[in-house]
Coordinates of C-alpha atoms in Angstrom, one line a residue:
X764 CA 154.6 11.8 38.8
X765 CA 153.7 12.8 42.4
X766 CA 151.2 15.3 42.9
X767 CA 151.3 17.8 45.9
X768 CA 149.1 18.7 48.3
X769 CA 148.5 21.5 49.8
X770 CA 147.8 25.8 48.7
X771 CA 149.5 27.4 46.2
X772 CA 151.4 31.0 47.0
X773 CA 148.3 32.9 45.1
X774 CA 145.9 31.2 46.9
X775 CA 147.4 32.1 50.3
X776 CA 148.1 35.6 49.6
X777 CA 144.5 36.0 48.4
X778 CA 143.4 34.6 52.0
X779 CA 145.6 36.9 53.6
X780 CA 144.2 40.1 51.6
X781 CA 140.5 39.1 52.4
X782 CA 141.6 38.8 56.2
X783 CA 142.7 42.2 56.3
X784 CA 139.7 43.9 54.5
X785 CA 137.9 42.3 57.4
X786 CA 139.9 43.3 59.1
X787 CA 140.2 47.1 58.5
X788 CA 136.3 47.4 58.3
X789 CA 135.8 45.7 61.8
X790 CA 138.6 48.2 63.8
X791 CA 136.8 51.1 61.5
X792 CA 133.5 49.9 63.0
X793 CA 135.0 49.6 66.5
X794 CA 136.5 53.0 66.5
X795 CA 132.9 54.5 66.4
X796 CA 131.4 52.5 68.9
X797 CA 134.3 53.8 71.2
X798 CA 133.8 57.0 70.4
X799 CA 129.7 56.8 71.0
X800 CA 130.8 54.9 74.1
X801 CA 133.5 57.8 75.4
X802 CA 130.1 60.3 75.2
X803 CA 128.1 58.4 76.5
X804 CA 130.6 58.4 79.8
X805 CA 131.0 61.9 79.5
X806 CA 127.3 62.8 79.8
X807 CA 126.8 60.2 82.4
X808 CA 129.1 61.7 84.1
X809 CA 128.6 65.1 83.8
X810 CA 124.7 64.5 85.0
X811 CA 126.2 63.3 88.4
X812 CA 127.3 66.9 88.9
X813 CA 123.7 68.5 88.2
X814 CA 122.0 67.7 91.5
X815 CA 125.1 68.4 93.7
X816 CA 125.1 72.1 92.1
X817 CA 121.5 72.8 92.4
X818 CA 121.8 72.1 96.0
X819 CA 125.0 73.9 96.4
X820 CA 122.8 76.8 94.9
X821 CA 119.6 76.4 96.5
X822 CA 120.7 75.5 100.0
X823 CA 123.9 78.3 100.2
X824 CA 122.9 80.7 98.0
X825 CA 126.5 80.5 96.5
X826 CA 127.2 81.9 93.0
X827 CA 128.0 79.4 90.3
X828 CA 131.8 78.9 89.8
X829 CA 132.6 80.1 86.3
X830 CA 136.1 79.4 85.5
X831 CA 136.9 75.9 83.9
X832 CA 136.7 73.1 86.8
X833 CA 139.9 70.9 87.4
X834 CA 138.4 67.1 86.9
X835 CA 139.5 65.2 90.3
X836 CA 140.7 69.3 91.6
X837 CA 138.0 71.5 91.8
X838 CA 134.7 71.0 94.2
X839 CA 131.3 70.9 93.2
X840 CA 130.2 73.2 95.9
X841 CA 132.9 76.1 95.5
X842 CA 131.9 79.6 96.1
X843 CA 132.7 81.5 92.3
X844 CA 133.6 85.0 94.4
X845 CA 135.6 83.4 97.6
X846 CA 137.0 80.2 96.4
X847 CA 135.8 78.4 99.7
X848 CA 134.1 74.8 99.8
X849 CA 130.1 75.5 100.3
X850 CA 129.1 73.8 103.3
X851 CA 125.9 71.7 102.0
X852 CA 126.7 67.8 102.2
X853 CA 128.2 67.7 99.0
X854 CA 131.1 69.7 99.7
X855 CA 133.1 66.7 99.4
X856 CA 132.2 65.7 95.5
X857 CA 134.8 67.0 93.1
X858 CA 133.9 67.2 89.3
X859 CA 134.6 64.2 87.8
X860 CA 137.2 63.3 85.3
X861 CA 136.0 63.0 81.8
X862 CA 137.5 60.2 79.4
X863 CA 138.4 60.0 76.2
X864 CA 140.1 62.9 75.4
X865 CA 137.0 65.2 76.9
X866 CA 137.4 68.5 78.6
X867 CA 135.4 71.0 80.4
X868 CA 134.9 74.6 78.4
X869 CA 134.5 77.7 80.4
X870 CA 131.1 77.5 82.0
X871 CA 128.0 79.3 80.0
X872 CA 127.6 80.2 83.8
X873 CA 124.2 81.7 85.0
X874 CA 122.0 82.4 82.6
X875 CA 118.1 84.5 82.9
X876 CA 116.0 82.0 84.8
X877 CA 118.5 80.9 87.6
X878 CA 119.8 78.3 85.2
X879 CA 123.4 77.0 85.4
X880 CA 124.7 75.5 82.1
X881 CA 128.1 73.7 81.8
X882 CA 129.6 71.9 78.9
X883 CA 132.4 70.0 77.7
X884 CA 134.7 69.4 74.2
X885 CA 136.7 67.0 72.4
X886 CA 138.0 68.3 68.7
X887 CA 135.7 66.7 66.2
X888 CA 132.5 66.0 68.1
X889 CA 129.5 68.0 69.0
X890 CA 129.6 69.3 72.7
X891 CA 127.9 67.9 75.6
X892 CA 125.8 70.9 77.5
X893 CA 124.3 70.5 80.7
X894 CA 121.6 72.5 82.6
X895 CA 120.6 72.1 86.1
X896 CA 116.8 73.3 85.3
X897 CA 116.2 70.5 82.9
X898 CA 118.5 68.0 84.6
X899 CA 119.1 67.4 81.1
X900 CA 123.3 66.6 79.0
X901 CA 122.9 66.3 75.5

């Protein structure tokens, strides 16, 4: 009687199945490190806006732009009332585009102490907010 080498059906469907358990928890795993990695972007971005708008503020004396800003469209340094590029040095920096599925909301605008505060969303995480006084996105 000759004996034969090699796996049996069962055995190799049973290798198969444990491959794609690992399988499915390791693309679970990666899908939150991409998201943590999409905010991270977002904030680092959106703190590359803060010093442009406190000297578009301190040095012009422009208002604050509060409708939504067009990533890639809209300029840093826009007058809110006239629509006009402020003249500072930065006039040229244009908010930047946001991955991952992130958006800017309407601006929280101006608030008491001279403060500007901007934020942005994506459907199922916490918003980013940024304010120029604290230099601060979280």
């Amino acid at each position: 009687m000759k004996k034969n080498k090699g796996f049996t059906l069962i055995e190799l469907l049973v290798v198969i199945a444990i491959i794609g358990i690992l399988a499915s928890v390791i693309f679970t795993s990666l899908t939150g490190a991409r998201e943590k990695a999409q905010r991270t972007a977002t904030i680092a971005n959106m703190k590359g806006v803060i010093t442009p708008l406190s000297v578009c503020k301190d040095d012009e004396g422009s208002g604050y732009t509060d409708a939504i800003p067009t990533a890639g469209a809209t300029f840093v340094c826009q007058d809110a009332v006239t629509g006009n590029v402020v003249k500072t040095g930065h006039e040229d920096i244009f908010w930047p585009t946001l991955s991952g599925g992130w958006a800017y909301n309407i601006p929280t605008g101006l608030l008491s102490d001279d403060t500007y505060q901007f934020t942005a969303s994506k459907a199922g995480q916490t918003d980013v907010v940024c304010t120029t006084s604290t230099g601060a996105c979280n």
